[in-house]
Amino acid sequence: MLITHDTRCALDTVVDLVNTAPEDDSAADGLPDVAALADFVRSHAISDVGVLSEFDLSAVRKVRGRFAGIFAAPDARSAAGMINELVAAAGTTPRLTDHDDYDWHVHYFAPGASVADHLAADCGMALAFFVVAGEQERLRRCEAPDCRRAFVDLSRNRSRRYCDSRTCGNRLHVAAYRARRKEAAG
C-alpha cells in the first residue's frame, strides 16, 4: 500500500489525537486546555489554523471520540459508515496545495475550516484510504493488557500487536520469560 507523505502525517496526527483521550476516569486528558491544543497543532504542523478557543477544544475532543470509534470498529462497513459521517460533517473541499516547501498534495478541509473540521477531513480521508485498500484491520489498539493506545500497523505482514515494541511489547515478553523461568524452577 502506497502511503503519501501527507497521508502519513495525517495518520500520525489521528493516532496521536486518539491517544490524548484518557483511558479511564482516573487518567488525565491529554488535551486539558486550549494551550495543550495549540501545542498539539504546532507539534503536528497543522496548517491554516487560526486563533484557538474553548469552542475549538470542545469540538476537537468530540472529533477525537469519533476517531476512537473508527479504531474500535468491528469491520470495514462500520468503519466506512463512521468515516463517511465524520468527513461529510466536516464539509470536505478537496484542493491541491504546495505550501511550506512540500510538493503538491491534497487538503480535504475547506479554506477557513475550524481545527476540528480540518482534522476530521484530512485525518478522516487518511483512514478512508485504509478502508478502500481493504486494510481497515491495520487500525488497531495495543494488545498489552494495561495499554489501549491506538496505532496504525504498517508492518509488511500486518503482525504488529503493540503500540511500541520497546515498551509494551518488551514488557510483556520479559514478563512471559520470567513466568517460564519461574515455572521451570518450580
PDB file of C-alpha atoms in Angstrom:
ATOM      1  CA  MET A   1       0.000   0.000   0.000  1.00  0.00           C
ATOM      2  CA  LEU A   2       1.485   3.329  -1.076  1.00  0.00           C
ATOM      3  CA  ILE A   3       1.202   5.953   1.632  1.00  0.00           C
ATOM      4  CA  THR A   4       1.980   9.517   0.600  1.00  0.00           C
ATOM      5  CA  HIS A   5       3.730  11.972   2.903  1.00  0.00           C
ATOM      6  CA  ASP A   6       0.560  13.928   3.687  1.00  0.00           C
ATOM      7  CA  THR A   7      -1.406  10.744   4.374  1.00  0.00           C
ATOM      8  CA  ARG A   8       1.355   9.536   6.714  1.00  0.00           C
ATOM      9  CA  CYS A   9       1.295  12.882   8.543  1.00  0.00           C
ATOM     10  CA  ALA A  10      -2.491  12.647   8.884  1.00  0.00           C
ATOM     11  CA  LEU A  11      -2.212   9.075  10.206  1.00  0.00           C
ATOM     12  CA  ASP A  12       0.380  10.128  12.781  1.00  0.00           C
ATOM     13  CA  THR A  13      -1.854  13.030  13.776  1.00  0.00           C
ATOM     14  CA  VAL A  14      -5.015  10.953  14.178  1.00  0.00           C
ATOM     15  CA  VAL A  15      -3.181   8.305  16.222  1.00  0.00           C
ATOM     16  CA  ASP A  16      -1.679  10.961  18.480  1.00  0.00           C
ATOM     17  CA  LEU A  17      -5.065  12.672  18.788  1.00  0.00           C
ATOM     18  CA  VAL A  18      -6.868   9.456  19.759  1.00  0.00           C
ATOM     19  CA  ASN A  19      -4.125   8.719  22.265  1.00  0.00           C
ATOM     20  CA  THR A  20      -4.713  12.038  24.063  1.00  0.00           C
ATOM     21  CA  ALA A  21      -8.042  10.676  25.328  1.00  0.00           C
ATOM     22  CA  PRO A  22      -7.984   9.464  28.928  1.00  0.00           C
ATOM     23  CA  GLU A  23      -8.052   5.667  29.240  1.00  0.00           C
ATOM     24  CA  ASP A  24     -10.495   5.870  32.145  1.00  0.00           C
ATOM     25  CA  ASP A  25     -11.997   8.332  34.615  1.00  0.00           C
ATOM     26  CA  SER A  26      -8.834   8.414  36.735  1.00  0.00           C
ATOM     27  CA  ALA A  27      -6.477   9.323  33.858  1.00  0.00           C
ATOM     28  CA  ALA A  28      -5.735  12.861  32.754  1.00  0.00           C
ATOM     29  CA  ASP A  29      -6.902  14.193  29.413  1.00  0.00           C
ATOM     30  CA  GLY A  30      -4.006  14.800  27.020  1.00  0.00           C
ATOM     31  CA  LEU A  31      -5.839  17.899  25.772  1.00  0.00           C
ATOM     32  CA  PRO A  32      -6.745  19.557  29.072  1.00  0.00           C
ATOM     33  CA  ASP A  33      -6.919  23.125  27.765  1.00  0.00           C
ATOM     34  CA  VAL A  34      -6.580  25.416  24.772  1.00  0.00           C
ATOM     35  CA  ALA A  35      -2.821  25.752  25.341  1.00  0.00           C
ATOM     36  CA  ALA A  36      -2.421  21.970  25.035  1.00  0.00           C
ATOM     37  CA  LEU A  37      -4.483  22.035  21.835  1.00  0.00           C
ATOM     38  CA  ALA A  38      -2.243  24.806  20.484  1.00  0.00           C
ATOM     39  CA  ASP A  39       0.820  22.678  21.320  1.00  0.00           C
ATOM     40  CA  PHE A  40      -0.769  19.711  19.540  1.00  0.00           C
ATOM     41  CA  VAL A  41      -1.489  21.825  16.454  1.00  0.00           C
ATOM     42  CA  ARG A  42       2.059  23.201  16.459  1.00  0.00           C
ATOM     43  CA  SER A  43       3.788  19.859  17.042  1.00  0.00           C
ATOM     44  CA  HIS A  44       1.854  18.264  14.183  1.00  0.00           C
ATOM     45  CA  ALA A  45       2.400  21.239  11.849  1.00  0.00           C
ATOM     46  CA  ILE A  46      -1.330  21.534  11.180  1.00  0.00           C
ATOM     47  CA  SER A  47      -1.627  24.345   8.664  1.00  0.00           C
ATOM     48  CA  ASP A  48      -4.239  27.059   8.213  1.00  0.00           C
ATOM     49  CA  VAL A  49      -5.335  27.130  11.864  1.00  0.00           C
ATOM     50  CA  GLY A  50      -6.314  30.483  13.324  1.00  0.00           C
ATOM     51  CA  VAL A  51      -6.655  31.524  16.944  1.00  0.00           C
ATOM     52  CA  LEU A  52      -7.915  28.626  19.052  1.00  0.00           C
ATOM     53  CA  SER A  53     -10.696  28.840  21.621  1.00  0.00           C
ATOM     54  CA  GLU A  54     -12.598  26.733  24.154  1.00  0.00           C
ATOM     55  CA  PHE A  55     -15.090  26.003  21.370  1.00  0.00           C
ATOM     56  CA  ASP A  56     -12.260  24.528  19.265  1.00  0.00           C
ATOM     57  CA  LEU A  57     -11.081  22.418  22.202  1.00  0.00           C
ATOM     58  CA  SER A  58     -14.582  21.022  22.738  1.00  0.00           C
ATOM     59  CA  ALA A  59     -15.042  20.326  19.009  1.00  0.00           C
ATOM     60  CA  VAL A  60     -11.654  18.579  18.717  1.00  0.00           C
ATOM     61  CA  ARG A  61     -12.474  16.393  21.722  1.00  0.00           C
ATOM     62  CA  LYS A  62     -15.732  15.344  20.008  1.00  0.00           C
ATOM     63  CA  VAL A  63     -13.879  14.545  16.779  1.00  0.00           C
ATOM     64  CA  ARG A  64     -11.308  12.615  18.832  1.00  0.00           C
ATOM     65  CA  GLY A  65     -14.095  10.448  20.238  1.00  0.00           C
ATOM     66  CA  ARG A  66     -15.411   9.743  16.764  1.00  0.00           C
ATOM     67  CA  PHE A  67     -11.923   8.746  15.590  1.00  0.00           C
ATOM     68  CA  ALA A  68     -11.614   6.413  18.591  1.00  0.00           C
ATOM     69  CA  GLY A  69     -14.812   4.746  17.393  1.00  0.00           C
ATOM     70  CA  ILE A  70     -13.229   4.111  13.993  1.00  0.00           C
ATOM     71  CA  PHE A  71     -10.244   2.374  15.635  1.00  0.00           C
ATOM     72  CA  ALA A  72     -12.723   0.207  17.551  1.00  0.00           C
ATOM     73  CA  ALA A  73     -14.899  -0.582  14.526  1.00  0.00           C
ATOM     74  CA  PRO A  74     -15.531  -4.323  14.216  1.00  0.00           C
ATOM     75  CA  ASP A  75     -15.414  -4.333  10.416  1.00  0.00           C
ATOM     76  CA  ALA A  76     -14.804  -2.231   7.316  1.00  0.00           C
ATOM     77  CA  ARG A  77     -18.501  -1.454   6.788  1.00  0.00           C
ATOM     78  CA  SER A  78     -18.820   0.009  10.276  1.00  0.00           C
ATOM     79  CA  ALA A  79     -15.588   1.981   9.885  1.00  0.00           C
ATOM     80  CA  ALA A  80     -16.703   3.267   6.482  1.00  0.00           C
ATOM     81  CA  GLY A  81     -20.014   4.492   7.880  1.00  0.00           C
ATOM     82  CA  MET A  82     -18.288   6.350  10.710  1.00  0.00           C
ATOM     83  CA  ILE A  83     -15.705   7.864   8.362  1.00  0.00           C
ATOM     84  CA  ASN A  84     -18.413   8.950   5.905  1.00  0.00           C
ATOM     85  CA  GLU A  85     -20.337  10.736   8.667  1.00  0.00           C
ATOM     86  CA  LEU A  86     -17.223  12.394  10.041  1.00  0.00           C
ATOM     87  CA  VAL A  87     -15.922  13.600   6.681  1.00  0.00           C
ATOM     88  CA  ALA A  88     -19.357  14.779   5.497  1.00  0.00           C
ATOM     89  CA  ALA A  89     -19.901  16.778   8.694  1.00  0.00           C
ATOM     90  CA  ALA A  90     -16.535  18.476   8.124  1.00  0.00           C
ATOM     91  CA  GLY A  91     -17.688  19.817   4.750  1.00  0.00           C
ATOM     92  CA  THR A  92     -14.749  18.463   2.803  1.00  0.00           C
ATOM     93  CA  THR A  93     -13.472  20.533  -0.080  1.00  0.00           C
ATOM     94  CA  PRO A  94     -10.546  18.740  -1.741  1.00  0.00           C
ATOM     95  CA  ARG A  95      -7.934  21.082  -3.193  1.00  0.00           C
ATOM     96  CA  LEU A  96      -4.334  20.878  -4.337  1.00  0.00           C
ATOM     97  CA  THR A  97      -1.713  22.882  -2.470  1.00  0.00           C
ATOM     98  CA  ASP A  98       2.088  23.158  -2.300  1.00  0.00           C
ATOM     99  CA  HIS A  99       2.780  25.105   0.887  1.00  0.00           C
ATOM    100  CA  ASP A 100       5.719  25.120   3.319  1.00  0.00           C
ATOM    101  CA  ASP A 101       8.237  23.577   0.899  1.00  0.00           C
ATOM    102  CA  TYR A 102       6.074  20.468   0.369  1.00  0.00           C
ATOM    103  CA  ASP A 103       5.347  19.333  -3.163  1.00  0.00           C
ATOM    104  CA  TRP A 104       1.767  19.170  -4.447  1.00  0.00           C
ATOM    105  CA  HIS A 105      -0.623  17.368  -2.144  1.00  0.00           C
ATOM    106  CA  VAL A 106      -4.341  17.345  -1.366  1.00  0.00           C
ATOM    107  CA  HIS A 107      -6.015  19.116   1.541  1.00  0.00           C
ATOM    108  CA  TYR A 108      -9.539  17.947   2.191  1.00  0.00           C
ATOM    109  CA  PHE A 109     -10.636  20.706   4.548  1.00  0.00           C
ATOM    110  CA  ALA A 110     -12.321  23.859   3.312  1.00  0.00           C
ATOM    111  CA  PRO A 111     -10.372  27.136   3.432  1.00  0.00           C
ATOM    112  CA  GLY A 112     -11.013  28.760   6.807  1.00  0.00           C
ATOM    113  CA  ALA A 113     -12.229  25.500   8.366  1.00  0.00           C
ATOM    114  CA  SER A 114     -12.069  25.073  12.125  1.00  0.00           C
ATOM    115  CA  VAL A 115      -9.288  22.920  13.510  1.00  0.00           C
ATOM    116  CA  ALA A 116     -11.851  20.184  14.294  1.00  0.00           C
ATOM    117  CA  ASP A 117     -13.150  20.177  10.712  1.00  0.00           C
ATOM    118  CA  HIS A 118      -9.577  20.256   9.432  1.00  0.00           C
ATOM    119  CA  LEU A 119      -8.698  17.171  11.487  1.00  0.00           C
ATOM    120  CA  ALA A 120     -11.960  15.410  10.615  1.00  0.00           C
ATOM    121  CA  ALA A 121     -11.460  15.974   6.885  1.00  0.00           C
ATOM    122  CA  ASP A 122      -7.731  15.269   6.456  1.00  0.00           C
ATOM    123  CA  CYS A 123      -7.425  12.514   9.052  1.00  0.00           C
ATOM    124  CA  GLY A 124     -10.771  11.016   8.067  1.00  0.00           C
ATOM    125  CA  MET A 125      -9.631  10.758   4.461  1.00  0.00           C
ATOM    126  CA  ALA A 126      -6.339   9.147   5.530  1.00  0.00           C
ATOM    127  CA  LEU A 127      -8.339   6.484   7.387  1.00  0.00           C
ATOM    128  CA  ALA A 128     -10.683   6.163   4.407  1.00  0.00           C
ATOM    129  CA  PHE A 129      -7.741   5.171   2.203  1.00  0.00           C
ATOM    130  CA  PHE A 130      -7.126   2.202   4.507  1.00  0.00           C
ATOM    131  CA  VAL A 131     -10.736   1.054   4.271  1.00  0.00           C
ATOM    132  CA  VAL A 132     -10.699   1.440   0.471  1.00  0.00           C
ATOM    133  CA  ALA A 133      -7.485  -0.609   0.260  1.00  0.00           C
ATOM    134  CA  GLY A 134      -9.046  -3.383   2.359  1.00  0.00           C
ATOM    135  CA  GLU A 135      -6.630  -2.619   5.197  1.00  0.00           C
ATOM    136  CA  GLN A 136      -9.037  -1.472   7.941  1.00  0.00           C
ATOM    137  CA  GLU A 137      -7.651  -4.133  10.286  1.00  0.00           C
ATOM    138  CA  ARG A 138      -4.383  -2.167  10.378  1.00  0.00           C
ATOM    139  CA  LEU A 139      -6.147   0.438  12.554  1.00  0.00           C
ATOM    140  CA  ARG A 140      -5.522  -1.163  15.913  1.00  0.00           C
ATOM    141  CA  ARG A 141      -5.301  -0.834  19.661  1.00  0.00           C
ATOM    142  CA  CYS A 142      -2.319  -2.084  21.648  1.00  0.00           C
ATOM    143  CA  GLU A 143      -2.786  -5.654  22.898  1.00  0.00           C
ATOM    144  CA  ALA A 144      -0.898  -5.083  26.149  1.00  0.00           C
ATOM    145  CA  PRO A 145      -3.423  -5.609  28.961  1.00  0.00           C
ATOM    146  CA  ASP A 146      -2.584  -2.302  30.635  1.00  0.00           C
ATOM    147  CA  CYS A 147      -2.451  -0.251  27.419  1.00  0.00           C
ATOM    148  CA  ARG A 148      -5.106   0.506  24.818  1.00  0.00           C
ATOM    149  CA  ARG A 149      -3.220   3.118  22.760  1.00  0.00           C
ATOM    150  CA  ALA A 150      -4.171   3.386  19.103  1.00  0.00           C
ATOM    151  CA  PHE A 151      -1.692   2.748  16.314  1.00  0.00           C
ATOM    152  CA  VAL A 152      -1.615   2.007  12.590  1.00  0.00           C
ATOM    153  CA  ASP A 153       0.095  -1.284  11.785  1.00  0.00           C
ATOM    154  CA  LEU A 154       2.334  -0.510   8.832  1.00  0.00           C
ATOM    155  CA  SER A 155       4.302  -3.759   9.103  1.00  0.00           C
ATOM    156  CA  ARG A 156       4.588  -5.734   5.897  1.00  0.00           C
ATOM    157  CA  ASN A 157       2.758  -8.788   7.241  1.00  0.00           C
ATOM    158  CA  ARG A 158       0.226  -6.981   9.465  1.00  0.00           C
ATOM    159  CA  SER A 159       1.734  -8.570  12.576  1.00  0.00           C
ATOM    160  CA  ARG A 160       2.268  -5.609  14.894  1.00  0.00           C
ATOM    161  CA  ARG A 161       0.480  -6.137  18.202  1.00  0.00           C
ATOM    162  CA  TYR A 162       1.779  -3.347  20.431  1.00  0.00           C
ATOM    163  CA  CYS A 163       1.807   0.427  20.188  1.00  0.00           C
ATOM    164  CA  ASP A 164       5.532   0.349  20.918  1.00  0.00           C
ATOM    165  CA  SER A 165       7.564  -2.847  20.857  1.00  0.00           C
ATOM    166  CA  ARG A 166      10.247  -1.265  23.059  1.00  0.00           C
ATOM    167  CA  THR A 167       7.831  -0.617  25.898  1.00  0.00           C
ATOM    168  CA  CYS A 168       4.592  -2.606  25.783  1.00  0.00           C
ATOM    169  CA  GLY A 169       5.944  -5.466  23.681  1.00  0.00           C
ATOM    170  CA  ASN A 170       9.221  -5.799  25.562  1.00  0.00           C
ATOM    171  CA  ARG A 171       7.485  -5.589  28.946  1.00  0.00           C
ATOM    172  CA  LEU A 172       5.156  -8.476  28.035  1.00  0.00           C
ATOM    173  CA  HIS A 173       7.966 -10.567  26.573  1.00  0.00           C
ATOM    174  CA  VAL A 174      10.055 -10.098  29.728  1.00  0.00           C
ATOM    175  CA  ALA A 175       7.071 -10.999  31.920  1.00  0.00           C
ATOM    176  CA  ALA A 176       6.442 -14.165  29.876  1.00  0.00           C
ATOM    177  CA  TYR A 177      10.127 -15.102  30.082  1.00  0.00           C
ATOM    178  CA  ARG A 178      10.159 -14.639  33.858  1.00  0.00           C
ATOM    179  CA  ALA A 179       6.984 -16.701  34.222  1.00  0.00           C
ATOM    180  CA  ARG A 180       8.543 -19.525  32.175  1.00  0.00           C
ATOM    181  CA  ARG A 181      11.736 -19.439  34.264  1.00  0.00           C
ATOM    182  CA  LYS A 182       9.751 -19.426  37.494  1.00  0.00           C
ATOM    183  CA  GLU A 183       7.660 -22.364  36.307  1.00  0.00           C
ATOM    184  CA  ALA A 184      10.779 -24.259  35.204  1.00  0.00           C
ATOM    185  CA  ALA A 185      12.439 -23.613  38.573  1.00  0.00           C
ATOM    186  CA  GLY A 186       9.310 -24.992  40.118  1.00  0.00           C
TER     187      GLY A 186
END
